[in-house]
Amino acid sequence: MNKMNAAILGLGGMGKTHVTAAQKSPYVDKVYGYEPDADFRVKRCQELDIIPATLEEIMQDESIKFVSIASPNETHIELAEMAMRAGKSVLCEKPMGNTLAEAKHMCDIEAETGAFLQIGFELHYSKMYQHTKKWISDGLIGDPVNVQCRYYCCEFHKKNTWRSNSTGSFLIGEKLSHYLDLQRWFFDKTPENVYSLSAAKVVPYFNHRDNHQIMTRYPGNCVGTLNFIMYIAESHTGHDPLRDLLEQQADDGHFLQYHICGTKGAIENDVFRRRYRRWEFGDSPEFMTSKIVEEITFPPADDQIYFHNVEEQNMHVIELVATGKPSEMTAREAYETMKLCFAAELSEDTGELINFNDPRLD
Ligand SMILES: NC(=O)c1ccc[n+]([C@@H]2O[C@H](COP(=O)([O-])OP(=O)(O)OC[C@H]3O[C@@H](n4cnc5c(N)ncnc54)[C@H](O)[C@@H]3O)[C@@H](O)[C@H]2O)c1
């Protein structure tokens, strides 16, 4: 097997997961790491057992064929462009850009250079969502008409970080792009129009909105909704070590649920209950019926695999690169999700129903 070297740009929380995936991949020999601050770079690389390198060293080293980007959102476009122009294959964390123009630029650079580019929509590799997609594709719920997501949490991002200092509808791209992307994936259609509302902010030190109610219409009279509130659930700094955190969160205000309703049945994904289920609709002489026909649960040890499978995504993408295969989620597809995010943002800014073909989204 021909091994290649890999480099991870940004070695914070997510960067560590990217490093682990590269270290575990049988296709990777050496793993390099980059952080802008030279002292922190050396210290962090020691902790992670990888080789520190400057950006110039990484870009010039032809043995480094794969670069993954796990730095703050505003740096994605610059780093992705630099890496693609240096002939690297790139896996870049979502969001694809801080503006739609940046996301479009990333697509243009990919087309111009012919580089491999995949955006980290890791839920496509998470078992619960993969299984849901299969149930839908196999026709088990008929035609999906309604995709509802309810996401309540208590992630009071730390004060004065790149997250809390970001402005506008930052959370739509940063956090909700995953969940709008799933909605698009489940329907497998291009949205027609979007309307989104945001109530007054509750988290005072966020420079951005902290709640979003996004409604999207898809062809065939299908509707997707995403109801996101950042501050309802209990916060858990130093949670009870005798209790499983997810179990505790399942009953204290946390929700991350999808309900996908079709013409012949329905599906529920419930992260905090570690469970997903499928209903089948039937008929009787008097009324329509509904029955739960499948229920799948998973143990705490499998949490990442079922609903946050970054590691497997990365290992898989590295394999695609090493074996010369194209990216599985094209840049154009990721761009469509980013377009949906920015359409929702534009709706919140203007109070208008936004047509997906609105020239302001070009
Ligand atoms: N896919 C997911 O589920 C998921 C989850 C969390 C974060 N993310 C994404 O991962 C990225 C990083 O998030 P995080 O939580 O690890 O943030 P973080 O703040 O923990 O880490 C970011 C790191 O990048 C470094 N950095 C800053 N500027 C840089 C530059 N110009 N080049 C390289 N590194 C730079 C910072 O010093 C920091 O160590 C974000 O884009 C975020 O949206 C994705």
CSV table of C-alpha atoms and ligand atoms in Angstrom, one decimal:
chain,number,residue,atom,x,y,z
A,1,MET,CA,0.0,0.0,0.0
A,2,ASN,CA,1.3,3.4,-1.0
A,3,LYS,CA,1.2,5.6,2.1
A,4,MET,CA,1.0,9.4,2.0
A,5,ASN,CA,1.6,12.1,4.6
A,6,ALA,CA,-1.2,14.3,6.0
A,7,ALA,CA,-1.4,17.7,7.7
A,8,ILE,CA,-4.0,19.1,10.0
A,9,LEU,CA,-4.5,22.8,10.1
A,10,GLY,CA,-6.0,23.9,13.4
A,11,LEU,CA,-5.3,21.7,16.4
A,12,GLY,CA,-8.1,22.7,18.8
A,13,GLY,CA,-11.1,20.5,19.8
A,14,MET,CA,-12.0,19.3,16.4
A,15,GLY,CA,-8.4,19.3,15.1
A,16,LYS,CA,-7.7,16.6,17.7
A,17,THR,CA,-10.3,14.3,16.2
A,18,HIS,CA,-8.9,15.0,12.7
A,19,VAL,CA,-5.4,14.1,14.0
A,20,THR,CA,-6.7,10.8,15.6
A,21,ALA,CA,-8.3,9.8,12.3
A,22,ALA,CA,-5.1,10.5,10.3
A,23,GLN,CA,-3.1,8.5,12.9
A,24,LYS,CA,-5.5,5.6,12.7
A,25,SER,CA,-5.6,5.5,8.9
A,26,PRO,CA,-3.6,2.7,7.3
A,27,TYR,CA,-3.0,5.1,4.3
A,28,VAL,CA,-1.1,7.7,6.3
A,29,ASP,CA,2.5,7.6,7.2
A,30,LYS,CA,3.5,10.9,9.0
A,31,VAL,CA,1.0,13.4,10.4
A,32,TYR,CA,2.0,17.1,10.5
A,33,GLY,CA,0.2,19.8,12.5
A,34,TYR,CA,-0.1,23.6,12.1
A,35,GLU,CA,-1.2,26.3,14.5
A,36,PRO,CA,-0.4,30.0,13.9
A,37,ASP,CA,1.4,30.5,17.2
A,38,ALA,CA,4.8,28.8,17.0
A,39,ASP,CA,5.1,28.0,20.7
A,40,PHE,CA,1.6,26.6,20.9
A,41,ARG,CA,2.2,24.7,17.7
A,42,VAL,CA,5.2,22.8,19.2
A,43,LYS,CA,3.4,22.2,22.5
A,44,ARG,CA,0.2,21.0,20.9
A,45,CYS,CA,2.0,18.8,18.4
A,46,GLN,CA,3.9,17.2,21.3
A,47,GLU,CA,0.7,16.5,23.1
A,48,LEU,CA,-0.9,15.0,20.0
A,49,ASP,CA,2.3,13.1,19.0
A,50,ILE,CA,2.5,14.7,15.5
A,51,ILE,CA,5.2,16.8,13.7
A,52,PRO,CA,4.9,20.6,13.9
A,53,ALA,CA,5.2,22.4,10.6
A,54,THR,CA,4.7,25.9,9.2
A,55,LEU,CA,2.1,26.5,6.5
A,56,GLU,CA,4.9,27.1,3.9
A,57,GLU,CA,6.6,23.8,4.9
A,58,ILE,CA,3.2,21.9,4.5
A,59,MET,CA,2.3,23.5,1.2
A,60,GLN,CA,5.8,22.9,-0.3
A,61,ASP,CA,6.2,19.3,0.9
A,62,GLU,CA,4.9,17.1,-2.0
A,63,SER,CA,4.8,14.0,0.3
A,64,ILE,CA,1.9,15.7,2.1
A,65,LYS,CA,-1.0,14.9,-0.2
A,66,PHE,CA,-3.9,15.3,2.2
A,67,VAL,CA,-4.7,18.4,4.3
A,68,SER,CA,-7.6,18.7,6.6
A,69,ILE,CA,-8.8,22.0,7.9
A,70,ALA,CA,-10.2,22.3,11.5
A,71,SER,CA,-9.5,26.0,12.2
A,72,PRO,CA,-12.0,28.8,12.9
A,73,ASN,CA,-14.6,29.4,10.2
A,74,GLU,CA,-13.2,32.7,9.0
A,75,THR,CA,-9.9,31.0,8.0
A,76,HIS,CA,-11.4,28.1,6.0
A,77,ILE,CA,-11.5,29.8,2.6
A,78,GLU,CA,-7.9,31.1,2.7
A,79,LEU,CA,-6.5,27.8,3.9
A,80,ALA,CA,-8.6,25.7,1.5
A,81,GLU,CA,-7.6,27.8,-1.5
A,82,MET,CA,-3.9,27.7,-0.5
A,83,ALA,CA,-4.0,23.9,-0.1
A,84,MET,CA,-5.9,23.3,-3.3
A,85,ARG,CA,-3.5,25.6,-5.3
A,86,ALA,CA,-0.6,23.7,-3.8
A,87,GLY,CA,-2.0,20.4,-5.2
A,88,LYS,CA,-3.3,19.0,-2.0
A,89,SER,CA,-6.5,17.0,-1.5
A,90,VAL,CA,-8.6,18.8,1.1
A,91,LEU,CA,-11.2,18.0,3.7
A,92,CYS,CA,-12.5,21.2,5.2
A,93,GLU,CA,-14.7,21.5,8.2
A,94,LYS,CA,-18.1,23.1,7.7
A,95,PRO,CA,-19.1,25.8,7.2
A,96,MET,CA,-17.8,26.1,3.6
A,97,GLY,CA,-17.4,29.9,4.2
A,98,ASN,CA,-18.4,32.7,6.4
A,99,THR,CA,-20.3,34.2,3.4
A,100,LEU,CA,-22.0,32.6,0.4
A,101,ALA,CA,-19.5,34.4,-1.8
A,102,GLU,CA,-16.7,32.5,0.1
A,103,ALA,CA,-18.5,29.2,-0.4
A,104,LYS,CA,-18.9,29.9,-4.1
A,105,HIS,CA,-15.2,30.9,-4.3
A,106,MET,CA,-14.3,27.5,-2.8
A,107,CYS,CA,-16.3,25.7,-5.5
A,108,ASP,CA,-14.6,27.8,-8.2
A,109,ILE,CA,-11.1,27.0,-6.9
A,110,GLU,CA,-12.0,23.3,-6.8
A,111,ALA,CA,-13.2,23.5,-10.4
A,112,GLU,CA,-10.2,25.5,-11.5
A,113,THR,CA,-7.6,23.3,-9.9
A,114,GLY,CA,-9.4,19.9,-10.2
A,115,ALA,CA,-8.4,19.3,-6.6
A,116,PHE,CA,-10.2,16.8,-4.3
A,117,LEU,CA,-12.4,18.8,-1.9
A,118,GLN,CA,-14.9,17.5,0.6
A,119,ILE,CA,-16.7,19.5,3.3
A,120,GLY,CA,-17.1,17.9,6.7
A,121,PHE,CA,-20.8,17.1,6.7
A,122,GLU,CA,-20.0,14.1,8.9
A,123,LEU,CA,-23.6,13.2,9.6
A,124,HIS,CA,-23.7,11.4,6.2
A,125,TYR,CA,-21.3,9.0,7.9
A,126,SER,CA,-23.2,8.6,11.2
A,127,LYS,CA,-25.1,5.3,11.4
A,128,MET,CA,-28.5,6.7,12.7
A,129,TYR,CA,-28.8,9.1,9.8
A,130,GLN,CA,-27.4,6.7,7.2
A,131,HIS,CA,-30.0,4.1,8.3
A,132,THR,CA,-32.7,6.8,8.2
A,133,LYS,CA,-31.7,7.7,4.6
A,134,LYS,CA,-31.8,4.1,3.6
A,135,TRP,CA,-35.3,3.6,5.1
A,136,ILE,CA,-36.4,6.6,3.0
A,137,SER,CA,-34.7,5.5,-0.2
A,138,ASP,CA,-36.1,2.0,0.2
A,139,GLY,CA,-39.6,3.6,0.1
A,140,LEU,CA,-40.5,2.4,3.6
A,141,ILE,CA,-42.3,5.7,4.5
A,142,GLY,CA,-43.6,6.4,1.0
A,143,ASP,CA,-42.9,10.0,-0.1
A,144,PRO,CA,-41.4,12.1,2.6
A,145,VAL,CA,-43.5,15.3,3.0
A,146,ASN,CA,-42.5,16.7,6.3
A,147,VAL,CA,-39.0,16.8,7.9
A,148,GLN,CA,-39.0,18.5,11.3
A,149,CYS,CA,-36.0,19.0,13.5
A,150,ARG,CA,-36.1,20.2,17.1
A,151,TYR,CA,-32.8,21.1,18.6
A,152,TYR,CA,-32.6,22.6,22.1
A,153,CYS,CA,-29.3,22.7,23.9
A,154,CYS,CA,-27.2,24.7,26.4
A,155,GLU,CA,-24.0,25.3,24.6
A,156,PHE,CA,-23.1,28.7,26.1
A,157,HIS,CA,-19.9,29.0,24.1
A,158,LYS,CA,-17.2,30.6,26.1
A,159,LYS,CA,-17.1,34.4,26.3
A,160,ASN,CA,-14.7,36.2,24.0
A,161,THR,CA,-13.8,33.4,21.6
A,162,TRP,CA,-14.1,33.3,17.8
A,163,ARG,CA,-17.5,31.6,18.3
A,164,SER,CA,-19.1,34.1,20.7
A,165,ASN,CA,-17.6,37.1,18.8
A,166,SER,CA,-19.0,36.1,15.4
A,167,THR,CA,-21.8,38.2,14.2
A,168,GLY,CA,-25.2,37.9,12.4
A,169,SER,CA,-26.7,34.5,11.8
A,170,PHE,CA,-23.4,32.8,12.6
A,171,LEU,CA,-25.0,29.8,14.2
A,172,ILE,CA,-26.9,28.8,11.0
A,173,GLY,CA,-23.7,28.1,9.2
A,174,GLU,CA,-21.7,27.0,12.2
A,175,LYS,CA,-24.1,24.6,13.9
A,176,LEU,CA,-27.3,24.3,11.9
A,177,SER,CA,-25.7,23.7,8.5
A,178,HIS,CA,-25.4,20.0,9.6
A,179,TYR,CA,-29.2,19.8,10.2
A,180,LEU,CA,-30.3,21.8,7.2
A,181,ASP,CA,-28.0,19.5,5.2
A,182,LEU,CA,-29.7,16.4,6.6
A,183,GLN,CA,-33.1,17.9,5.7
A,184,ARG,CA,-31.9,18.4,2.1
A,185,TRP,CA,-30.4,14.9,2.0
A,186,PHE,CA,-33.6,13.3,3.3
A,187,PHE,CA,-35.8,15.1,0.8
A,188,ASP,CA,-33.2,14.7,-2.0
A,189,LYS,CA,-34.7,17.9,-3.6
A,190,THR,CA,-33.6,21.5,-4.2
A,191,PRO,CA,-35.5,23.9,-1.9
A,192,GLU,CA,-38.0,26.3,-3.4
A,193,ASN,CA,-38.1,29.0,-0.8
A,194,VAL,CA,-37.2,29.7,2.9
A,195,TYR,CA,-38.7,31.8,5.7
A,196,SER,CA,-36.9,32.2,9.0
A,197,LEU,CA,-37.5,34.1,12.2
A,198,SER,CA,-35.3,34.7,15.2
A,199,ALA,CA,-36.6,35.9,18.5
A,200,ALA,CA,-34.7,38.4,20.7
A,201,LYS,CA,-31.3,37.2,21.9
A,202,VAL,CA,-31.0,35.7,25.4
A,203,VAL,CA,-27.3,35.0,25.6
A,204,PRO,CA,-26.0,38.6,26.2
A,205,TYR,CA,-22.3,38.0,25.3
A,206,PHE,CA,-23.0,36.4,21.9
A,207,ASN,CA,-22.6,38.9,19.0
A,208,HIS,CA,-24.9,36.7,17.0
A,209,ARG,CA,-28.5,35.4,17.2
A,210,ASP,CA,-29.0,32.5,19.5
A,211,ASN,CA,-32.2,31.0,18.2
A,212,HIS,CA,-33.6,30.2,14.7
A,213,GLN,CA,-37.0,29.0,13.4
A,214,ILE,CA,-36.3,28.1,9.8
A,215,MET,CA,-39.1,26.9,7.4
A,216,THR,CA,-38.2,25.6,4.0
A,217,ARG,CA,-40.6,24.6,1.2
A,218,TYR,CA,-39.5,21.8,-1.2
A,219,PRO,CA,-41.1,20.7,-4.5
A,220,GLY,CA,-44.1,18.5,-4.3
A,221,ASN,CA,-45.6,20.5,-1.4
A,222,CYS,CA,-43.0,19.2,1.1
A,223,VAL,CA,-42.0,21.2,4.1
A,224,GLY,CA,-38.9,21.2,6.3
A,225,THR,CA,-38.7,23.0,9.7
A,226,LEU,CA,-35.8,23.5,12.0
A,227,ASN,CA,-36.4,24.9,15.5
A,228,PHE,CA,-33.2,25.7,17.3
A,229,ILE,CA,-32.8,27.3,20.7
A,230,MET,CA,-29.4,27.5,22.3
A,231,TYR,CA,-30.3,28.1,25.9
A,232,ILE,CA,-33.1,26.1,27.3
A,233,ALA,CA,-31.5,23.0,28.7
A,234,GLU,CA,-29.4,22.6,31.9
A,235,SER,CA,-25.7,23.3,31.5
A,236,HIS,CA,-23.3,20.6,32.6
A,237,THR,CA,-19.9,22.0,33.6
A,238,GLY,CA,-18.7,19.2,36.0
A,239,HIS,CA,-21.7,16.9,35.6
A,240,ASP,CA,-22.4,14.0,38.0
A,241,PRO,CA,-19.7,11.4,37.1
A,242,LEU,CA,-22.0,8.6,38.3
A,243,ARG,CA,-24.5,9.4,35.6
A,244,ASP,CA,-24.3,9.1,31.9
A,245,LEU,CA,-24.3,12.6,30.6
A,246,LEU,CA,-26.6,11.9,27.7
A,247,GLU,CA,-29.1,10.2,30.0
A,248,GLN,CA,-29.1,13.2,32.2
A,249,GLN,CA,-29.5,15.6,29.3
A,250,ALA,CA,-32.4,13.6,27.9
A,251,ASP,CA,-34.6,14.8,30.6
A,252,ASP,CA,-33.4,18.3,31.4
A,253,GLY,CA,-34.4,20.3,28.3
A,254,HIS,CA,-32.0,18.9,25.7
A,255,PHE,CA,-33.6,17.8,22.4
A,256,LEU,CA,-32.1,16.8,19.1
A,257,GLN,CA,-34.8,15.1,17.2
A,258,TYR,CA,-35.9,14.6,13.7
A,259,HIS,CA,-39.4,13.5,12.7
A,260,ILE,CA,-39.7,12.6,9.1
A,261,CYS,CA,-43.3,12.0,8.0
A,262,GLY,CA,-44.1,10.3,4.7
A,263,THR,CA,-47.2,9.2,2.9
A,264,LYS,CA,-46.9,5.6,4.2
A,265,GLY,CA,-45.1,6.0,7.5
A,266,ALA,CA,-42.7,8.0,9.6
A,267,ILE,CA,-39.3,8.0,11.2
A,268,GLU,CA,-38.0,9.5,14.5
A,269,ASN,CA,-34.4,10.1,15.3
A,270,ASP,CA,-33.7,10.9,18.9
A,271,VAL,CA,-30.1,11.6,19.8
A,272,PHE,CA,-30.6,12.2,23.5
A,273,ARG,CA,-32.6,9.0,23.9
A,274,ARG,CA,-30.1,7.0,21.8
A,275,ARG,CA,-33.0,5.7,19.7
A,276,TYR,CA,-34.5,5.8,16.3
A,277,ARG,CA,-37.8,4.3,15.2
A,278,ARG,CA,-40.0,3.7,12.2
A,279,TRP,CA,-43.8,3.8,12.0
A,280,GLU,CA,-45.9,2.1,9.2
A,281,PHE,CA,-49.3,3.5,8.3
A,282,GLY,CA,-52.1,1.1,7.5
A,283,ASP,CA,-55.8,1.1,6.9
A,284,SER,CA,-58.8,-0.4,8.6
A,285,PRO,CA,-62.5,-0.1,7.8
A,286,GLU,CA,-63.0,2.8,10.2
A,287,PHE,CA,-59.7,4.8,10.1
A,288,MET,CA,-56.1,4.9,9.2
A,289,THR,CA,-53.7,3.2,11.5
A,290,SER,CA,-50.1,3.7,12.6
A,291,LYS,CA,-47.7,1.1,14.2
A,292,ILE,CA,-44.1,1.2,15.3
A,293,VAL,CA,-42.4,-1.5,13.3
A,294,GLU,CA,-38.7,-1.0,14.0
A,295,GLU,CA,-36.9,0.5,17.0
A,296,ILE,CA,-33.1,0.7,17.2
A,297,THR,CA,-31.2,1.8,20.3
A,298,PHE,CA,-27.5,2.0,20.8
A,299,PRO,CA,-25.1,2.0,23.8
A,300,PRO,CA,-23.1,5.0,25.1
A,301,ALA,CA,-19.9,3.5,23.7
A,302,ASP,CA,-21.3,3.9,20.2
A,303,ASP,CA,-22.5,7.5,20.5
A,304,GLN,CA,-19.9,8.9,18.0
A,305,ILE,CA,-20.6,6.1,15.5
A,306,TYR,CA,-24.4,6.8,15.5
A,307,PHE,CA,-24.6,10.6,15.6
A,308,HIS,CA,-21.2,12.3,15.4
A,309,ASN,CA,-18.9,10.2,13.2
A,310,VAL,CA,-16.2,12.6,12.3
A,311,GLU,CA,-13.5,10.0,12.9
A,312,GLU,CA,-14.9,7.5,10.4
A,313,GLN,CA,-15.7,10.2,7.9
A,314,ASN,CA,-12.1,11.4,8.0
A,315,MET,CA,-10.7,7.9,7.7
A,316,HIS,CA,-13.0,7.2,4.8
A,317,VAL,CA,-12.1,10.5,3.0
A,318,ILE,CA,-8.4,9.7,3.5
A,319,GLU,CA,-9.0,6.3,1.8
A,320,LEU,CA,-10.8,8.0,-1.1
A,321,VAL,CA,-7.8,10.3,-1.6
A,322,ALA,CA,-5.2,7.5,-1.2
A,323,THR,CA,-7.0,5.3,-3.7
A,324,GLY,CA,-7.6,8.1,-6.2
A,325,LYS,CA,-11.4,8.2,-5.9
A,326,PRO,CA,-13.5,11.4,-6.1
A,327,SER,CA,-15.1,13.1,-3.1
A,328,GLU,CA,-18.4,11.5,-2.0
A,329,MET,CA,-20.1,14.8,-1.3
A,330,THR,CA,-19.3,17.2,-4.1
A,331,ALA,CA,-18.4,20.8,-3.4
A,332,ARG,CA,-21.5,21.8,-5.4
A,333,GLU,CA,-23.7,19.7,-3.1
A,334,ALA,CA,-22.1,21.3,0.0
A,335,TYR,CA,-22.6,24.7,-1.6
A,336,GLU,CA,-26.4,24.0,-2.0
A,337,THR,CA,-26.6,23.4,1.8
A,338,MET,CA,-24.6,26.7,2.4
A,339,LYS,CA,-27.1,28.4,0.1
A,340,LEU,CA,-29.9,27.2,2.2
A,341,CYS,CA,-28.1,28.5,5.3
A,342,PHE,CA,-27.6,32.0,3.8
A,343,ALA,CA,-31.2,32.1,2.4
A,344,ALA,CA,-32.4,31.6,6.0
A,345,GLU,CA,-30.0,34.3,7.2
A,346,LEU,CA,-31.3,36.7,4.4
A,347,SER,CA,-34.9,36.0,5.5
A,348,GLU,CA,-34.1,36.8,9.1
A,349,ASP,CA,-32.3,40.0,8.0
A,350,THR,CA,-35.1,41.2,5.7
A,351,GLY,CA,-38.3,39.6,7.0
A,352,GLU,CA,-38.9,38.3,3.5
A,353,LEU,CA,-39.8,34.9,2.2
A,354,ILE,CA,-36.7,34.1,0.1
A,355,ASN,CA,-36.9,32.3,-3.2
A,356,PHE,CA,-34.0,29.9,-3.6
A,357,ASN,CA,-33.3,31.5,-7.0
A,358,ASP,CA,-33.2,35.0,-5.5
A,359,PRO,CA,-30.3,36.9,-7.2
A,360,ARG,CA,-29.1,38.1,-3.8
A,361,LEU,CA,-28.0,34.5,-3.3
A,362,ASP,CA,-25.9,34.4,-6.5
B,1,LIG,N1,-18.2,18.6,12.2
B,1,LIG,C1,-18.5,18.9,13.4
B,1,LIG,O1,-19.4,18.3,14.0
B,1,LIG,C2,-17.8,20.0,14.1
B,1,LIG,C3,-17.8,20.1,15.5
B,1,LIG,C4,-17.0,21.1,16.1
B,1,LIG,C5,-16.3,22.0,15.3
B,1,LIG,N2,-16.4,21.9,14.0
B,1,LIG,C6,-15.6,22.9,13.1
B,1,LIG,O2,-14.3,22.7,13.3
B,1,LIG,C7,-13.6,24.0,13.2
B,1,LIG,C8,-12.8,24.2,14.5
B,1,LIG,O3,-13.6,24.1,15.6
B,1,LIG,P1,-13.1,23.8,17.1
B,1,LIG,O4,-14.2,23.5,17.9
B,1,LIG,O5,-12.0,22.8,17.0
B,1,LIG,O6,-12.4,25.2,17.5
B,1,LIG,P2,-11.2,25.5,18.5
B,1,LIG,O7,-11.3,26.9,18.8
B,1,LIG,O8,-11.2,24.5,19.6
B,1,LIG,O9,-9.9,25.2,17.6
B,1,LIG,C9,-9.5,26.0,16.5
B,1,LIG,C10,-8.0,26.0,16.5
B,1,LIG,O10,-7.6,26.6,15.2
B,1,LIG,C11,-6.5,27.4,15.5
B,1,LIG,N3,-6.3,28.5,14.5
B,1,LIG,C12,-6.7,29.8,14.6
B,1,LIG,N4,-6.4,30.4,13.4
B,1,LIG,C13,-5.8,29.5,12.6
B,1,LIG,C14,-5.3,29.5,11.3
B,1,LIG,N5,-5.3,30.7,10.6
B,1,LIG,N6,-4.8,28.4,10.8
B,1,LIG,C15,-4.8,27.3,11.5
B,1,LIG,N7,-5.3,27.1,12.8
B,1,LIG,C16,-5.8,28.3,13.3
B,1,LIG,C17,-6.8,28.0,16.9
B,1,LIG,O11,-5.6,28.4,17.5
B,1,LIG,C18,-7.4,26.8,17.6
B,1,LIG,O12,-6.4,25.9,18.2
B,1,LIG,C19,-14.7,25.0,13.0
B,1,LIG,O13,-14.8,25.3,11.7
B,1,LIG,C20,-16.0,24.3,13.5
B,1,LIG,O14,-17.1,24.8,12.8
B,1,LIG,C21,-17.1,20.9,13.4
